[in-house]
XYZ file of C-alpha atoms in Angstrom:
421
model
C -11.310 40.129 127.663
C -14.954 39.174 129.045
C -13.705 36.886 131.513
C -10.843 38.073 133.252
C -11.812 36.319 136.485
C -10.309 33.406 134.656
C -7.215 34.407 134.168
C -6.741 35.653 137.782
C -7.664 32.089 138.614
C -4.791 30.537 136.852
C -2.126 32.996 138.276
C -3.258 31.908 141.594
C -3.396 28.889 141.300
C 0.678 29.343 139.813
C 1.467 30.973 143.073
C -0.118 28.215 144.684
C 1.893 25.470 143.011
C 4.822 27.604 144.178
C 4.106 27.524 147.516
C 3.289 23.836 147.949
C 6.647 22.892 146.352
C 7.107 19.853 143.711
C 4.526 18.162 145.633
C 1.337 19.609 144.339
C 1.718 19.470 140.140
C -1.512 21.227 138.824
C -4.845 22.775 139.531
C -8.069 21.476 138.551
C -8.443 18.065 136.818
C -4.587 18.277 135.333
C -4.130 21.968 134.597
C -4.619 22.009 131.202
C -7.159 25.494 130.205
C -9.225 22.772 127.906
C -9.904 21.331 130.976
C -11.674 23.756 132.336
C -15.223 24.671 132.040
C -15.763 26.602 128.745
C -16.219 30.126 129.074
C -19.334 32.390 128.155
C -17.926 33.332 124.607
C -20.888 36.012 123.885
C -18.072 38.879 123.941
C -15.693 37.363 121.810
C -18.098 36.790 118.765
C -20.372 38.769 116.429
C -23.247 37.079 114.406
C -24.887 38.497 111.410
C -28.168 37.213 112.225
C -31.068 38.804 114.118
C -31.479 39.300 117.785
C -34.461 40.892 118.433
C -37.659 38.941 120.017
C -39.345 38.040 116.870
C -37.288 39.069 113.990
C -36.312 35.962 111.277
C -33.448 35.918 108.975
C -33.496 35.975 105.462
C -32.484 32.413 103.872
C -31.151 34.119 100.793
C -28.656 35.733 102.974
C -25.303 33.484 104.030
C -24.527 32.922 108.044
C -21.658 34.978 109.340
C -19.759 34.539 112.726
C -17.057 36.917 113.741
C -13.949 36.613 116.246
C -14.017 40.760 117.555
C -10.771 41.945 117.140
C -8.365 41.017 119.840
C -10.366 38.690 121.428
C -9.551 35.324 120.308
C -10.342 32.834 117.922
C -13.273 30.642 116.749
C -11.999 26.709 116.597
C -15.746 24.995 115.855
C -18.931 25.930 114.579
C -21.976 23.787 113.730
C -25.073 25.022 112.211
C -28.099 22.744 112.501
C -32.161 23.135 111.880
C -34.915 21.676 114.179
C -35.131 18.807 111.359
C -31.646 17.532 111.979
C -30.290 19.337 108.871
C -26.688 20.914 109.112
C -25.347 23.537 107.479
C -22.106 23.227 105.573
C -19.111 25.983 106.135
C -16.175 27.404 106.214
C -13.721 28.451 108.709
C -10.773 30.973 108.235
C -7.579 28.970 108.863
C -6.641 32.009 111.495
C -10.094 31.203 113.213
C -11.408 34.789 112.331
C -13.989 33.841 110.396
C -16.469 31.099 109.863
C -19.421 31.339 106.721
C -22.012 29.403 105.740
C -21.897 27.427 101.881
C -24.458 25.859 101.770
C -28.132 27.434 101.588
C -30.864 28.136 104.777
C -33.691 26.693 104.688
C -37.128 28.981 104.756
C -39.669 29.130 108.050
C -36.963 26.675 109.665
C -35.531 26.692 113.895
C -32.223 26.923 113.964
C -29.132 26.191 116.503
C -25.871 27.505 115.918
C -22.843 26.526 118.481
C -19.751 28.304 118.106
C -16.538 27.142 120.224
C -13.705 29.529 120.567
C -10.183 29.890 122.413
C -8.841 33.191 124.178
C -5.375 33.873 123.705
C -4.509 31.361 126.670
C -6.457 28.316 125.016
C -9.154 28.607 127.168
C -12.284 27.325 125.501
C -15.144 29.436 125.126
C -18.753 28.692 124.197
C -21.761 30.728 122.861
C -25.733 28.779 121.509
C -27.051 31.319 119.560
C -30.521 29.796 117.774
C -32.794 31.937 115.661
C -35.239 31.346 112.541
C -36.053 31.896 109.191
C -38.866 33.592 107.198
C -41.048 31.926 105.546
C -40.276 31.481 101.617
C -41.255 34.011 99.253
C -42.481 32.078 96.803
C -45.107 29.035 96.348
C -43.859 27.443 93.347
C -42.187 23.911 95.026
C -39.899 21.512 93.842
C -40.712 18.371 94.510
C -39.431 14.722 94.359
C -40.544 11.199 94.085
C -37.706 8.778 94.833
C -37.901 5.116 93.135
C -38.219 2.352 93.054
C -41.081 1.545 95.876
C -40.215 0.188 99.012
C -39.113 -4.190 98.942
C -36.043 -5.905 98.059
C -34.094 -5.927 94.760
C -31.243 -7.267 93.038
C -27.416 -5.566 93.523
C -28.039 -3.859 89.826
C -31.104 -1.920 91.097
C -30.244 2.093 90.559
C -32.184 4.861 93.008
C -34.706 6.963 91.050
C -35.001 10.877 91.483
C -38.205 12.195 89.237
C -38.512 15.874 89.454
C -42.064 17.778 88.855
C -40.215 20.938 87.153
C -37.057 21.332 85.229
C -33.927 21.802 86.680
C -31.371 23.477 83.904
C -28.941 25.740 85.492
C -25.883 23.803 87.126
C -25.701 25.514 90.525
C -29.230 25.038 90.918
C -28.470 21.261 90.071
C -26.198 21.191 92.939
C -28.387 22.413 95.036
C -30.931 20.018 94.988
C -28.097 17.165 94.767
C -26.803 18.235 98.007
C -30.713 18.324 99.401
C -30.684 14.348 97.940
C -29.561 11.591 100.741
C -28.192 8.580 99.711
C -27.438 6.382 103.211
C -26.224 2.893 102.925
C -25.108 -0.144 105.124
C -22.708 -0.964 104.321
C -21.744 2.536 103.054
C -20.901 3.192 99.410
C -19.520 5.337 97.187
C -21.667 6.876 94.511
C -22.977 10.300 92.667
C -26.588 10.915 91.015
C -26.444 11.353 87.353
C -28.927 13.831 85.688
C -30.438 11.973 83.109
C -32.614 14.783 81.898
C -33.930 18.489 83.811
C -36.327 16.210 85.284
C -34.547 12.784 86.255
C -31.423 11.889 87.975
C -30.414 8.412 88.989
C -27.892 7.322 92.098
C -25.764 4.088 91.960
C -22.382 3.235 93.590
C -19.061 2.738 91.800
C -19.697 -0.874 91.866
C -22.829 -3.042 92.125
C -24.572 -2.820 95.246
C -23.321 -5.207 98.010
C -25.430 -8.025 99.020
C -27.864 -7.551 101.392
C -27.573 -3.813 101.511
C -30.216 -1.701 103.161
C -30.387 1.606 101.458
C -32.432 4.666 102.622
C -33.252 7.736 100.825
C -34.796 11.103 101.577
C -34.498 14.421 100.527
C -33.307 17.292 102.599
C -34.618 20.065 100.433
C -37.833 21.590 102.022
C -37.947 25.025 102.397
C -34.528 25.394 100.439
C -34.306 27.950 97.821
C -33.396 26.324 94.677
C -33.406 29.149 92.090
C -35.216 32.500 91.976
C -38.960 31.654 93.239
C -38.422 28.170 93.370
C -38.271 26.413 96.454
C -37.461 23.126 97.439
C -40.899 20.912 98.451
C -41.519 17.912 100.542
C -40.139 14.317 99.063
C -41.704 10.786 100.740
C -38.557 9.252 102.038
C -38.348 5.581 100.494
C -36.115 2.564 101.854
C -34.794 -0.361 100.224
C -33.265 -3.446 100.808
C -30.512 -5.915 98.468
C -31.049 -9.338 98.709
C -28.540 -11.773 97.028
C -25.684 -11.262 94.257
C -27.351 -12.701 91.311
C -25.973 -12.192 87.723
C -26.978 -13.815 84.634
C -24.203 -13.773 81.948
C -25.428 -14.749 78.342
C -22.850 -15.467 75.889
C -24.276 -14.725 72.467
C -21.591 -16.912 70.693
C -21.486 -19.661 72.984
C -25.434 -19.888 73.301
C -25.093 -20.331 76.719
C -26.635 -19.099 79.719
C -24.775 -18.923 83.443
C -26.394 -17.876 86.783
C -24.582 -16.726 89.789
C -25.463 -16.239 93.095
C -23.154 -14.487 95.542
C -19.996 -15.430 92.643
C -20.875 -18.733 92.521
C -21.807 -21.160 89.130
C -24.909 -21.941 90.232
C -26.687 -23.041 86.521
C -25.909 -23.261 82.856
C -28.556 -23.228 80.502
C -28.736 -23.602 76.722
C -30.441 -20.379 75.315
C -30.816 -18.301 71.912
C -30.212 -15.353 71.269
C -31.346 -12.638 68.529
C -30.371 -14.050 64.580
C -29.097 -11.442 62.174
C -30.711 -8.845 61.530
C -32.125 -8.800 64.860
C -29.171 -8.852 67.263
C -29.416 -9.156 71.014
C -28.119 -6.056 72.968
C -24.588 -6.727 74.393
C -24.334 -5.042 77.854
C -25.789 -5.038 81.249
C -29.315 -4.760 81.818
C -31.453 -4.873 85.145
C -34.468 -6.887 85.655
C -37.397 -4.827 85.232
C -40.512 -6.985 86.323
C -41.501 -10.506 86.014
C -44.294 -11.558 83.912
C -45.882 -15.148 83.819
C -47.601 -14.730 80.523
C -47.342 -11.882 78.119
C -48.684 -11.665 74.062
C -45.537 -10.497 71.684
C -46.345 -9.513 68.702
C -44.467 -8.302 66.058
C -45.873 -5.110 64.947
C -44.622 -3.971 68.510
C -40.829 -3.774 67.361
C -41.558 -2.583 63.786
C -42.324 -5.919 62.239
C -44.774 -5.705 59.439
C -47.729 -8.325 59.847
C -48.107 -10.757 57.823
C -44.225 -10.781 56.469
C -42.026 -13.676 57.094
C -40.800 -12.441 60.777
C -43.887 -11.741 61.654
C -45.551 -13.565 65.124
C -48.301 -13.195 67.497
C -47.654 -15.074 70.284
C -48.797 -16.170 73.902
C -45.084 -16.240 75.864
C -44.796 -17.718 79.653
C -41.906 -16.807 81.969
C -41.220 -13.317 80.569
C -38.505 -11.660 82.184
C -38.558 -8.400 81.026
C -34.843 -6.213 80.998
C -35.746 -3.458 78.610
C -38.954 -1.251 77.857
C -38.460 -2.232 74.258
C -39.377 -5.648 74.830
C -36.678 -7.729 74.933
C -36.841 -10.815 77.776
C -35.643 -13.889 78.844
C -38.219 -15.696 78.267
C -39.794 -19.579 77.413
C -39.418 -20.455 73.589
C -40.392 -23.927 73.358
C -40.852 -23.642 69.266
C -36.607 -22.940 69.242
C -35.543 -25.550 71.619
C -33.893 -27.376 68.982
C -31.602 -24.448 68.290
C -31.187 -23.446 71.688
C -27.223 -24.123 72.733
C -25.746 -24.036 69.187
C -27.772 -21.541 67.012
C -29.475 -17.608 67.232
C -32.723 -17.870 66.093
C -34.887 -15.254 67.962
C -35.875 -11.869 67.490
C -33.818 -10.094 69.867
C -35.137 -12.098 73.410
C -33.202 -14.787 75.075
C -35.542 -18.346 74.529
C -34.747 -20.913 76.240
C -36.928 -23.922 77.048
C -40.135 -23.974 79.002
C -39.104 -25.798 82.053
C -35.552 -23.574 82.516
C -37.759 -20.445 81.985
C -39.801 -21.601 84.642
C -36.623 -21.926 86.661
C -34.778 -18.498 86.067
C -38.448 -16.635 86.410
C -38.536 -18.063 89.854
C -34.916 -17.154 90.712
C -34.703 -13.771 89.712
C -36.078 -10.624 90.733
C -36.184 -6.893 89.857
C -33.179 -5.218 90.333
C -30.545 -8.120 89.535
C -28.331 -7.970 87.013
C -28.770 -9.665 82.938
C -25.817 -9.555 81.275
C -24.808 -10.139 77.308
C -21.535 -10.814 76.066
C -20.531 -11.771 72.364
C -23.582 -10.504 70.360
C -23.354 -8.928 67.156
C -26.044 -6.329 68.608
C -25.610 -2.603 69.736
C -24.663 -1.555 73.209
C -27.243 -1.207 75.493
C -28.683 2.135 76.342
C -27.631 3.687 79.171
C -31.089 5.070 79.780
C -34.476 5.279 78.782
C -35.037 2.006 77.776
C -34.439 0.377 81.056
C -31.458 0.818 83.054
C -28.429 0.661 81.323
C -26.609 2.840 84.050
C -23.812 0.339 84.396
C -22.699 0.346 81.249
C -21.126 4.139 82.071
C -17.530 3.869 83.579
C -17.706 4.760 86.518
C -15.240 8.543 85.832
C -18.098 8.788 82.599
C -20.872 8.781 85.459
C -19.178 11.437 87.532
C -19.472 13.744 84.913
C -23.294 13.687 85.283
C -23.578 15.026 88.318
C -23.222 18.707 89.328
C -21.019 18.160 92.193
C -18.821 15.447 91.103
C -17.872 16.212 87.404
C -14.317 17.270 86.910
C -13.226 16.732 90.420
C -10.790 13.774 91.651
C -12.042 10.459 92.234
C -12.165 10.491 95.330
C -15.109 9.904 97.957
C -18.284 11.661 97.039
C -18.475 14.642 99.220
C -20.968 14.732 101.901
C -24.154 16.343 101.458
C -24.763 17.527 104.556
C -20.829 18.054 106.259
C -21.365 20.742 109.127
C -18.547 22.294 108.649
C -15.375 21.606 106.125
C -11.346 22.160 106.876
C -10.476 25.518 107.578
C -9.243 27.567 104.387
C -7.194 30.958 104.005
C -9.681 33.441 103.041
């Protein structure tokens, strides 16, 4: 081996031991070789990528280090870029071989550390860096992450909008392993593709209270799919404030409102009459509007017919695109707690409107129980994402779907378990 002066060292330092008599036990700090000062480990590996002064790699190509034959074993390699970015892998389970899984990014700096043992369990050590060539391609993928920035309810799911369509499955989980998801307290969740150009993230459960959530995406200069390349994404961070859930029972007529599990209010509401049933499900707060105009015509009403209305509406809390809100109905108060008189919305009267407009917010969670309405959507008329089981939403996303529930796996692991290859 390359550093034989070692192991002349350790015999020495045996015949010293000898010598001394039981008195003296070890050498060094407790004569263990991991001990010792790693080793230059430059003779013991090979590395498939280039040397020379001013050569790059190619990023379509994997990363390959080699144990030479004879000459030990790797035990550790990390792969990271100047960004902070690792590189997942593999390592044989003999130590022969480690691989990279996960792609290179283009025109990126990157450090590779490799730890090995000699046949004595001496460590070794070897920093190899080099970088990549610029992409060959312009066309970019890029991403705009919502919502914005500020502080939403528990029910609030992470946005992914793409700018071009995403189709092929490994190129899906490519860009889901380029998406970062990092929350305190940490959760586990999986992005669902809602279409080639969407994808939404939530956790197995509702977000916890008071949750600060950060997202960015990890996919610049990352080839995606042949010419496509992964493009710069504005990172966004939110925050949870408290638990709130309103739970409308369409039979009962009553509204309850909890905060953090606890009864907090009841209120006497109405719900949609026949004919025009209220959605059952869960439904997120969309925005908060202090006066809108619902008309009729908007949901397929014809004017001038016996449901028809044109009307000014204060404290609209609005849970779907469609147009159905919790809103003030002061013309049904007299039916509100024992009859379902509206066209879909949730009246109630004008001063509890006021009340649950000013203690709700986007994101929180608007629940209906009991109706004789359909399900809610899961998407694209709001965000019905929690009315998916949680082993239904695995199967949207390219890395999760058919695998064991288990812990979403990382997206950015530097290295994995070593395997048999």
């Amino acid at each position: 081996m390359n550093h034989t002066p070692r192991t002349r060292t350790v015999v020495s330092c045996a015949l010293l031991v000898i010598a001394l008599g039981a008195g003296v036990t070890s050498c060094g700090s407790d004569g263990n070789p991991l001990s010792a000062s790693p080793y230059d480990a430059a003779g013991q590996i090979s590395f498939n990528g280039p040397t020379e002064a001013g050569k790059r790699a190619d990023p379509d190509k994997p990363l390959e280090i080699t144990a030479e034959s004879g000459e030990g074993r790797i035990t550790d390699v990390t792969a990271q870029d100047s960004t902070g970015r690792f590189v997942a892998g593999e390592l044989a389970a003999d130590g022969s071989r480690w691989h990279s899984i996960s792609p290179l990014a283009a025109n990126a700096h990157y450090t590779v550390r490799v730890s090995t043992e000699d046949d004595d369990g001496a460590p070794g050590r070897k920093v190899l860096t080099f970088d990549t060539s610029k992409p060959t391609s312009k066309q970019r993928l890029n991403v705009t992450f919502g919502p914005e920035s500020g502080v939403y309810g528990v029910g609030q799911p992470i946005t992914a909008q793409l700018d071009r369509e995403v189709k092929d499955k490994a190129q899906r989980a490519v860009v889901e392993r380029g998406l970062r998801v990092d929350s305190v307290p940490a959760v586990q969740g999986s992005w669902y593709w809602v279409s080639n150009k969407e994808l939404h993230f939530r956790p197995k459960d509702y977000w916890a209270a008071h949750t600060t959530i950060q997202v960015h995406s990890n996919l610049e200069g990352v080839k995606i799919g042949d010419r496509l390349w992964g493009g710069k994404a504005k990172a966004l961070k939110i925050t949870t404030g408290d638990r709130i859930e309103a739970v409308t029972d369409a039979s009962t007529h009553q509204l309850t409102y909890y905060k953090n599990g606890q009864e907090v209010e009841q209120i006497p509401v109405t719900t949609g009459k026949p004919g025009f049933e209220t959605r059952n499900g869960v439904k997120v707060v969309l925005e908060k509007q202090y006066l809108v105009r619902m008309r009729g015509t908007t949901v397929g009403i014809a004017e001038g017919s016996s449901d028809s209305y044109d009307l000014p509406v204060y404290y609209a809390t609005r849970v779907t695109w469609s147009g159905e809100y919790v809103h003030a109905a002061p013309w049904s108060v007299g039916s509100q707690g024992s009859a379902n008189v509206s066209h879909g919305c949730t009246g109630m009267s004008t001063s509890n409107a006021e009340w649950f407009f000013d203690n709700v917010h986007p994101g929180d969670i608007v629940k209906v129980i009991n109706s004789n309405g359909d399900s809610m959507e899961a998407f694209g008329n709001g965000f019905g994402d929690w009315n998916l089981d949680w082993n239904k939403w695995r199967t949207g996303s390219a890395l999760t779907a058919g695998t064991p529930d288990t812990a979403a796996p990382s997206h950015d692991a530097p290295r994995l378990r070593p395997v048999a290859l």
